[in-house]
């Protein structure tokens, strides 16, 4: 039977339900990136063989919501309803998953909309910076491939590709059901049994993603967009993953560096110099090593100085570590703020789902505060060895004149640089 994760809570008459898969867009065939995302979106529009309008009206009448999400490593169909309409809501959810519709006319309409979204992304400088940061940091690796596809790959996708992908993904072996709120174990198990009985047996789709490797040297990718008075800057390298023994200590040390509004990075870039409204450092989690990155968005005239300052702060942090005073403060902050991560049934079942989908180490969430509180100064500073100041990818979105030449000259030990037109597919 499809595994069931349950977090019952009758405080409110609401039920949250997620039917998630342990795989996402990394299994899209090369040249057809965007396939899995199109499939889930089309299922949401035509589930049960309905038209998008009819399906929306059916959901609205229940006071419910159903949505889909597709990432590189996971995907899923999710929904929320008031508990008195739970049975009817589960009927709709079952129709979306078991009878996806996949109407040909709606498929062509969805492709046109997906292509339009790619054009809209060109208006988001932050999205462009992230796109090219990932493409160059993970060049040659599946993490460089776009979940939403490109103009060329979307054009290559046919309806029969979606039908094939549906058959590959939707079998009990690939699914996990997570429910939270005003629902008991018997009703949750009954829904899982209903889905299990209706779906054909299949094969587990393993995550084919290899461990990424760090590209040596410092490299600049400059996304040229005319008439920009502001820049978007991402600087980073490979980070860690949850099975890395340095992961929690590095998470603690990174919170000191760029994880809060009072962090070193924010204070130096925003507080002292006023170059960027925000300045943050992130360390996302996945099955393989993801990136460590610093994000700022200064005015064009401050961009070169801001990049130089970030590099200096990063090098000082990695070589010098954090202080005992900073460690004591950040551990107390992380332990106290963790209460907001578990203050609802849907958040708690979300953590259980993360454990299941990503194969996180035992106690990753349940013993989080204990593990954070146990980090020593030596462990926090030793964890910084995972980061590579000599090997960095610097992604900048702005107008080429006059920033690009100054950046080339101003970044120490820069080994390569390139200019990418902002509307490159």
Short mmCIF file of C-alpha atoms in Angstrom, two decimals:
data_model
loop_
_atom_site.label_atom_id
_atom_site.label_comp_id
_atom_site.label_asym_id
_atom_site.label_seq_id
_atom_site.Cartn_x
_atom_site.Cartn_y
_atom_site.Cartn_z
CA UNK A 1 0.00 0.00 0.00
CA UNK A 2 1.08 3.59 -0.56
CA UNK A 3 2.89 4.73 2.64
CA UNK A 4 0.83 7.06 4.82
CA UNK A 5 2.20 9.85 7.01
CA UNK A 6 -0.34 11.26 9.45
CA UNK A 7 -0.42 14.23 11.80
CA UNK A 8 -3.90 14.43 13.35
CA UNK A 9 -5.01 17.70 14.91
CA UNK A 10 -8.69 18.50 15.53
CA UNK A 11 -8.11 22.08 16.71
CA UNK A 12 -9.43 23.40 13.37
CA UNK A 13 -11.91 21.79 10.92
CA UNK A 14 -9.31 21.65 8.15
CA UNK A 15 -7.48 18.83 6.37
CA UNK A 16 -4.28 19.10 4.34
CA UNK A 17 -3.37 16.33 1.93
CA UNK A 18 -0.25 15.74 -0.18
CA UNK A 19 0.31 12.92 -2.63
CA UNK A 20 4.01 13.23 -3.32
CA UNK A 21 6.57 11.49 -5.50
CA UNK A 22 10.23 10.81 -4.73
CA UNK A 23 11.27 12.12 -8.15
CA UNK A 24 10.87 15.31 -10.14
CA UNK A 25 12.17 16.92 -13.29
CA UNK A 26 15.64 15.30 -13.19
CA UNK A 27 14.11 12.36 -15.04
CA UNK A 28 12.97 14.53 -17.93
CA UNK A 29 14.72 13.26 -21.08
CA UNK A 30 17.49 15.57 -22.36
CA UNK A 31 15.93 17.86 -24.94
CA UNK A 32 12.50 17.60 -23.31
CA UNK A 33 13.07 19.56 -20.11
CA UNK A 34 9.75 20.79 -18.78
CA UNK A 35 7.95 17.49 -19.45
CA UNK A 36 7.12 16.53 -15.85
CA UNK A 37 5.97 20.04 -15.01
CA UNK A 38 3.65 20.10 -18.02
CA UNK A 39 2.21 16.73 -16.99
CA UNK A 40 1.32 17.85 -13.46
CA UNK A 41 -0.18 21.11 -14.67
CA UNK A 42 -2.31 19.35 -17.26
CA UNK A 43 -3.52 16.85 -14.65
CA UNK A 44 -4.60 19.74 -12.44
CA UNK A 45 -6.58 21.23 -15.35
CA UNK A 46 -8.25 18.15 -16.80
CA UNK A 47 -8.47 15.66 -13.91
CA UNK A 48 -11.48 13.38 -14.17
CA UNK A 49 -11.84 14.34 -17.83
CA UNK A 50 -13.25 17.73 -16.89
CA UNK A 51 -12.57 21.08 -18.44
CA UNK A 52 -10.38 23.44 -16.37
CA UNK A 53 -13.40 25.61 -15.59
CA UNK A 54 -15.55 22.68 -14.50
CA UNK A 55 -12.80 21.30 -12.29
CA UNK A 56 -12.17 24.68 -10.68
CA UNK A 57 -15.88 25.12 -9.98
CA UNK A 58 -16.05 21.65 -8.43
CA UNK A 59 -13.16 22.51 -6.11
CA UNK A 60 -14.51 25.98 -5.30
CA UNK A 61 -17.89 24.58 -4.26
CA UNK A 62 -16.09 22.57 -1.59
CA UNK A 63 -14.23 25.57 -0.21
CA UNK A 64 -11.08 23.67 -1.10
CA UNK A 65 -7.85 24.21 -3.01
CA UNK A 66 -5.75 21.81 -5.08
CA UNK A 67 -2.38 22.63 -6.55
CA UNK A 68 0.66 20.86 -7.98
CA UNK A 69 4.36 21.45 -7.66
CA UNK A 70 7.34 20.01 -9.52
CA UNK A 71 10.92 20.46 -8.40
CA UNK A 72 14.02 18.73 -9.67
CA UNK A 73 14.01 15.99 -7.01
CA UNK A 74 10.35 15.74 -5.90
CA UNK A 75 6.87 16.48 -7.18
CA UNK A 76 3.32 16.22 -5.91
CA UNK A 77 -0.38 17.02 -5.90
CA UNK A 78 -1.52 18.90 -2.80
CA UNK A 79 -4.77 20.22 -1.40
CA UNK A 80 -6.62 21.69 1.55
CA UNK A 81 -10.30 21.41 2.45
CA UNK A 82 -12.72 22.01 5.28
CA UNK A 83 -13.24 18.72 7.05
CA UNK A 84 -17.00 18.38 6.43
CA UNK A 85 -16.26 18.19 2.70
CA UNK A 86 -13.39 15.73 3.07
CA UNK A 87 -15.01 12.81 1.22
CA UNK A 88 -15.96 14.95 -1.79
CA UNK A 89 -12.51 16.57 -1.74
CA UNK A 90 -10.79 13.17 -1.81
CA UNK A 91 -12.98 12.22 -4.78
CA UNK A 92 -11.66 15.23 -6.69
CA UNK A 93 -8.08 14.48 -5.68
CA UNK A 94 -8.49 10.87 -6.78
CA UNK A 95 -9.85 12.01 -10.15
CA UNK A 96 -6.84 14.26 -10.71
CA UNK A 97 -4.42 11.42 -9.93
CA UNK A 98 -6.27 8.43 -11.36
CA UNK A 99 -8.05 10.03 -14.34
CA UNK A 100 -5.67 12.76 -15.48
CA UNK A 101 -7.64 13.68 -18.59
CA UNK A 102 -4.66 14.94 -20.61
CA UNK A 103 -6.87 16.67 -23.16
CA UNK A 104 -5.05 17.44 -26.42
CA UNK A 105 -6.53 20.92 -26.93
CA UNK A 106 -5.78 21.93 -23.36
CA UNK A 107 -2.25 20.54 -23.75
CA UNK A 108 -1.54 22.89 -26.66
CA UNK A 109 -2.99 25.82 -24.67
CA UNK A 110 -0.80 24.88 -21.68
CA UNK A 111 2.33 24.77 -23.86
CA UNK A 112 1.60 28.25 -25.18
CA UNK A 113 1.19 29.51 -21.62
CA UNK A 114 4.42 27.82 -20.55
CA UNK A 115 6.24 29.56 -23.40
CA UNK A 116 4.71 32.88 -22.33
CA UNK A 117 5.96 32.28 -18.78
CA UNK A 118 9.49 31.92 -20.12
CA UNK A 119 9.12 35.38 -21.63
CA UNK A 120 7.80 36.73 -18.31
CA UNK A 121 10.85 35.34 -16.52
CA UNK A 122 12.97 37.71 -18.59
CA UNK A 123 11.39 40.56 -16.59
CA UNK A 124 12.70 39.09 -13.32
CA UNK A 125 16.37 39.96 -12.87
CA UNK A 126 16.56 37.80 -9.77
CA UNK A 127 15.25 34.77 -11.66
CA UNK A 128 17.78 35.38 -14.42
CA UNK A 129 20.63 35.54 -11.89
CA UNK A 130 19.50 32.25 -10.34
CA UNK A 131 19.02 30.60 -13.74
CA UNK A 132 22.55 31.31 -14.90
CA UNK A 133 24.09 30.67 -11.49
CA UNK A 134 22.65 27.12 -11.57
CA UNK A 135 23.47 26.54 -15.23
CA UNK A 136 27.12 27.42 -14.77
CA UNK A 137 27.74 26.11 -11.24
CA UNK A 138 26.23 22.71 -12.16
CA UNK A 139 27.27 22.73 -15.82
CA UNK A 140 26.99 19.19 -17.23
CA UNK A 141 25.01 18.02 -14.19
CA UNK A 142 21.21 17.45 -14.01
CA UNK A 143 20.86 20.30 -11.50
CA UNK A 144 21.73 22.69 -14.34
CA UNK A 145 18.65 21.63 -16.32
CA UNK A 146 15.58 23.88 -15.99
CA UNK A 147 12.46 22.35 -14.45
CA UNK A 148 10.26 24.61 -16.58
CA UNK A 149 12.16 23.84 -19.78
CA UNK A 150 13.25 26.21 -22.53
CA UNK A 151 11.56 27.40 -25.70
CA UNK A 152 13.29 24.64 -27.65
CA UNK A 153 12.53 21.80 -25.22
CA UNK A 154 8.89 22.80 -24.70
CA UNK A 155 8.38 22.86 -28.45
CA UNK A 156 9.75 19.30 -28.66
CA UNK A 157 7.31 17.84 -26.11
CA UNK A 158 4.28 15.98 -27.46
CA UNK A 159 1.14 14.75 -25.68
CA UNK A 160 2.31 11.16 -26.01
CA UNK A 161 5.38 12.12 -23.93
CA UNK A 162 3.07 13.20 -21.09
CA UNK A 163 1.06 9.99 -21.36
CA UNK A 164 4.27 7.95 -21.14
CA UNK A 165 5.59 9.97 -18.20
CA UNK A 166 2.27 9.54 -16.35
CA UNK A 167 2.52 5.76 -16.69
CA UNK A 168 6.09 5.83 -15.39
CA UNK A 169 5.42 8.05 -12.39
CA UNK A 170 1.99 7.16 -11.09
CA UNK A 171 2.27 3.76 -9.49
CA UNK A 172 2.06 2.94 -5.76
CA UNK A 173 5.80 2.28 -5.64
CA UNK A 174 6.59 5.97 -6.34
CA UNK A 175 3.97 7.65 -4.12
CA UNK A 176 3.75 8.82 -0.51
CA UNK A 177 0.54 10.12 1.07
CA UNK A 178 0.84 12.76 3.80
CA UNK A 179 -2.27 14.03 5.61
CA UNK A 180 -2.68 16.47 8.46
CA UNK A 181 -5.42 18.10 10.46
CA UNK A 182 -8.95 16.92 11.21
CA UNK A 183 -8.59 13.37 9.86
CA UNK A 184 -8.02 10.04 11.60
CA UNK A 185 -5.84 7.10 10.68
CA UNK A 186 -8.70 4.96 9.35
CA UNK A 187 -9.81 7.54 6.75
CA UNK A 188 -6.25 8.27 5.69
CA UNK A 189 -5.47 4.57 5.24
CA UNK A 190 -8.74 4.02 3.37
CA UNK A 191 -7.79 6.70 0.82
CA UNK A 192 -4.32 5.21 0.40
CA UNK A 193 -5.85 1.77 -0.15
CA UNK A 194 -8.29 3.22 -2.71
CA UNK A 195 -5.45 4.77 -4.72
CA UNK A 196 -3.29 1.67 -4.40
CA UNK A 197 -6.06 -0.57 -5.71
CA UNK A 198 -6.77 1.70 -8.68
CA UNK A 199 -3.21 2.28 -9.86
CA UNK A 200 -1.27 -0.33 -11.85
CA UNK A 201 1.88 -1.77 -10.30
CA UNK A 202 5.09 -0.17 -11.56
CA UNK A 203 8.76 0.31 -10.88
CA UNK A 204 10.46 2.64 -8.46
CA UNK A 205 12.09 5.49 -10.36
CA UNK A 206 15.43 6.02 -8.64
CA UNK A 207 17.03 9.44 -8.59
CA UNK A 208 19.75 9.16 -11.25
CA UNK A 209 21.51 12.33 -10.10
CA UNK A 210 25.25 11.85 -9.45
CA UNK A 211 27.15 13.84 -6.86
CA UNK A 212 28.13 17.20 -8.43
CA UNK A 213 31.75 18.27 -8.54
CA UNK A 214 33.12 21.72 -7.90
CA UNK A 215 34.40 23.55 -10.97
CA UNK A 216 37.91 24.83 -10.11
CA UNK A 217 38.72 28.54 -10.22
CA UNK A 218 36.65 31.72 -10.10
CA UNK A 219 34.26 32.31 -12.99
CA UNK A 220 32.04 35.25 -13.88
CA UNK A 221 28.82 34.95 -15.86
CA UNK A 222 27.41 38.39 -16.68
CA UNK A 223 23.81 38.49 -17.92
CA UNK A 224 23.55 41.63 -20.03
CA UNK A 225 20.22 43.43 -19.75
CA UNK A 226 19.95 46.95 -21.17
CA UNK A 227 19.14 50.02 -19.11
CA UNK A 228 19.41 48.48 -15.66
CA UNK A 229 20.18 50.81 -12.78
CA UNK A 230 20.30 47.92 -10.31
CA UNK A 231 22.13 44.59 -10.33
CA UNK A 232 21.34 41.12 -9.01
CA UNK A 233 24.38 39.25 -7.71
CA UNK A 234 24.77 35.61 -6.68
CA UNK A 235 28.16 34.31 -5.55
CA UNK A 236 28.70 30.73 -4.44
CA UNK A 237 30.09 27.23 -4.64
CA UNK A 238 28.93 23.73 -3.70
CA UNK A 239 27.41 23.49 -0.21
CA UNK A 240 26.57 20.35 1.76
CA UNK A 241 23.84 17.72 2.09
CA UNK A 242 22.09 16.32 5.16
CA UNK A 243 24.22 13.17 5.37
CA UNK A 244 27.37 15.26 5.46
CA UNK A 245 28.69 15.19 9.07
CA UNK A 246 29.47 18.90 8.69
CA UNK A 247 25.94 19.81 7.61
CA UNK A 248 24.41 20.98 10.89
CA UNK A 249 27.59 22.78 12.06
CA UNK A 250 27.77 24.48 8.65
CA UNK A 251 24.10 25.45 8.91
CA UNK A 252 24.85 27.05 12.28
CA UNK A 253 27.94 28.88 10.99
CA UNK A 254 26.07 30.05 7.88
CA UNK A 255 23.30 31.54 10.02
CA UNK A 256 25.96 33.71 11.67
CA UNK A 257 27.33 34.74 8.30
CA UNK A 258 24.20 35.42 6.27
CA UNK A 259 21.13 33.75 7.73
CA UNK A 260 19.52 36.55 9.73
CA UNK A 261 18.84 40.26 9.53
CA UNK A 262 21.67 40.83 12.02
CA UNK A 263 24.18 38.55 10.25
CA UNK A 264 27.67 39.66 9.25
CA UNK A 265 26.75 39.94 5.58
CA UNK A 266 23.64 42.04 6.19
CA UNK A 267 25.36 44.32 8.65
CA UNK A 268 28.36 44.99 6.39
CA UNK A 269 26.48 45.36 3.07
CA UNK A 270 23.24 46.97 4.21
CA UNK A 271 23.83 48.35 7.72
CA UNK A 272 27.25 49.97 7.28
CA UNK A 273 27.25 50.82 3.57
CA UNK A 274 23.61 50.84 2.45
CA UNK A 275 24.48 49.12 -0.80
CA UNK A 276 21.65 46.57 -0.86
CA UNK A 277 18.33 46.40 0.95
CA UNK A 278 19.03 42.74 1.73
CA UNK A 279 22.11 40.51 1.83
CA UNK A 280 21.69 36.83 2.58
CA UNK A 281 23.51 33.50 2.39
CA UNK A 282 21.66 30.23 1.82
CA UNK A 283 22.42 26.53 2.13
CA UNK A 284 19.52 24.51 0.62
CA UNK A 285 18.98 20.78 1.19
CA UNK A 286 18.66 18.02 -1.40
CA UNK A 287 19.80 14.43 -1.90
CA UNK A 288 23.10 15.60 -3.32
CA UNK A 289 25.23 18.63 -2.52
CA UNK A 290 23.48 21.80 -3.55
CA UNK A 291 24.96 25.27 -3.52
CA UNK A 292 26.10 27.71 -0.92
CA UNK A 293 25.32 31.20 -2.21
CA UNK A 294 25.38 34.87 -1.22
CA UNK A 295 22.65 37.10 -2.67
CA UNK A 296 22.69 40.91 -2.91
CA UNK A 297 21.11 43.48 -5.25
CA UNK A 298 23.03 46.77 -5.17
CA UNK A 299 22.81 49.76 -7.49
CA UNK A 300 24.90 49.44 -10.62
CA UNK A 301 27.53 51.93 -9.38
CA UNK A 302 28.01 49.89 -6.18
CA UNK A 303 28.14 46.46 -7.84
CA UNK A 304 31.91 46.09 -8.19
CA UNK A 305 32.64 47.25 -4.65
CA UNK A 306 29.85 45.02 -3.33
CA UNK A 307 31.25 41.92 -5.06
CA UNK A 308 34.71 42.70 -3.73
CA UNK A 309 33.40 43.17 -0.19
CA UNK A 310 31.44 39.91 -0.33
CA UNK A 311 34.53 38.04 -1.45
CA UNK A 312 36.56 39.55 1.39
CA UNK A 313 33.87 38.72 3.97
CA UNK A 314 33.54 35.19 2.63
CA UNK A 315 37.29 34.56 2.74
CA UNK A 316 37.55 35.98 6.28
CA UNK A 317 34.66 33.84 7.45
CA UNK A 318 36.03 30.60 5.96
CA UNK A 319 39.59 31.19 7.19
CA UNK A 320 38.79 32.78 10.55
CA UNK A 321 35.51 31.10 11.45
CA UNK A 322 33.00 32.47 13.91
CA UNK A 323 33.47 33.48 17.55
CA UNK A 324 32.19 31.80 20.69
CA UNK A 325 29.92 34.77 21.31
CA UNK A 326 28.39 34.46 17.83
CA UNK A 327 27.97 30.71 18.26
CA UNK A 328 26.19 31.08 21.61
CA UNK A 329 23.83 33.69 20.19
CA UNK A 330 22.98 31.84 16.99
CA UNK A 331 22.34 28.51 18.73
CA UNK A 332 19.86 30.19 21.07
CA UNK A 333 18.23 31.94 18.09
CA UNK A 334 17.87 28.73 16.06
CA UNK A 335 16.51 26.72 18.98
CA UNK A 336 13.93 29.38 19.89
CA UNK A 337 12.82 30.06 16.30
CA UNK A 338 12.39 26.35 15.58
CA UNK A 339 9.02 26.57 17.34
CA UNK A 340 7.66 28.31 14.24
CA UNK A 341 8.67 25.31 12.10
CA UNK A 342 6.41 22.92 14.01
CA UNK A 343 3.47 25.12 15.06
CA UNK A 344 0.89 23.48 12.76
CA UNK A 345 -0.06 19.94 11.78
CA UNK A 346 0.65 20.65 8.11
CA UNK A 347 4.18 21.83 8.94
CA UNK A 348 4.85 18.79 11.10
CA UNK A 349 3.64 16.35 8.45
CA UNK A 350 5.67 18.34 5.92
CA UNK A 351 8.78 17.52 7.93
CA UNK A 352 7.83 13.83 7.98
CA UNK A 353 7.34 14.00 4.21
CA UNK A 354 10.75 15.60 3.75
CA UNK A 355 12.30 12.76 5.72
CA UNK A 356 10.61 10.20 3.47
CA UNK A 357 11.18 11.90 0.12
CA UNK A 358 14.79 12.98 0.60
CA UNK A 359 15.93 10.06 2.77
CA UNK A 360 17.09 12.42 5.51
CA UNK A 361 19.10 10.96 8.39
CA UNK A 362 17.12 9.79 11.42
CA UNK A 363 16.18 12.58 13.81
CA UNK A 364 16.97 15.28 11.26
CA UNK A 365 13.88 17.24 12.26
CA UNK A 366 12.84 15.68 15.57
CA UNK A 367 16.30 16.14 17.10
CA UNK A 368 17.07 19.40 15.30
CA UNK A 369 17.22 21.60 18.39
CA UNK A 370 19.34 19.03 20.26
CA UNK A 371 21.81 18.78 17.37
CA UNK A 372 22.04 22.54 16.96
CA UNK A 373 22.56 23.06 20.69
CA UNK A 374 25.34 20.46 20.63
CA UNK A 375 27.45 22.16 17.94
CA UNK A 376 30.84 23.21 19.33
CA UNK A 377 32.95 26.13 18.15
CA UNK A 378 35.50 23.72 16.72
CA UNK A 379 32.83 21.83 14.76
CA UNK A 380 31.30 25.04 13.38
CA UNK A 381 34.65 26.35 12.18
CA UNK A 382 35.82 22.98 10.88
CA UNK A 383 32.63 22.72 8.79
CA UNK A 384 33.71 25.74 6.74
CA UNK A 385 36.30 23.53 5.04
CA UNK A 386 33.40 22.43 2.78
CA UNK A 387 33.39 25.86 1.13
CA UNK A 388 35.92 26.93 -1.50
CA UNK A 389 36.85 30.64 -1.70
CA UNK A 390 39.22 29.89 -4.60
CA UNK A 391 36.48 28.13 -6.57
CA UNK A 392 33.43 30.35 -7.00
CA UNK A 393 30.75 31.11 -9.54
CA UNK A 394 29.75 34.78 -9.72
CA UNK A 395 26.46 35.50 -11.50
CA UNK A 396 25.57 39.13 -12.18
CA UNK A 397 22.54 40.58 -13.97
CA UNK A 398 22.93 44.18 -15.13
CA UNK A 399 23.86 46.35 -18.07
CA UNK A 400 27.20 45.42 -19.56
CA UNK A 401 28.36 49.05 -19.84
CA UNK A 402 30.16 50.08 -17.70
CA UNK A 403 30.08 47.30 -15.06
CA UNK A 404 31.42 44.26 -16.87
CA UNK A 405 34.96 45.48 -17.55
CA UNK A 406 35.28 46.80 -14.01
CA UNK A 407 34.15 43.45 -12.61
CA UNK A 408 36.64 41.55 -14.74
CA UNK A 409 39.43 43.78 -13.46
CA UNK A 410 38.16 43.91 -9.89
CA UNK A 411 37.65 40.23 -9.05
CA UNK A 412 40.90 38.70 -7.77
CA UNK A 413 42.08 35.46 -9.42
CA UNK A 414 39.28 35.46 -11.99
CA UNK A 415 39.92 32.61 -14.45
CA UNK A 416 37.11 33.11 -16.94
CA UNK A 417 34.23 35.39 -17.74
CA UNK A 418 31.44 35.53 -20.28
CA UNK A 419 28.55 37.78 -21.27
CA UNK A 420 25.13 36.21 -21.82
CA UNK A 421 22.32 38.21 -23.51
CA UNK A 422 19.42 38.22 -21.06
CA UNK A 423 16.98 36.70 -23.57
CA UNK A 424 19.16 33.67 -24.31
CA UNK A 425 17.03 30.50 -24.21
#
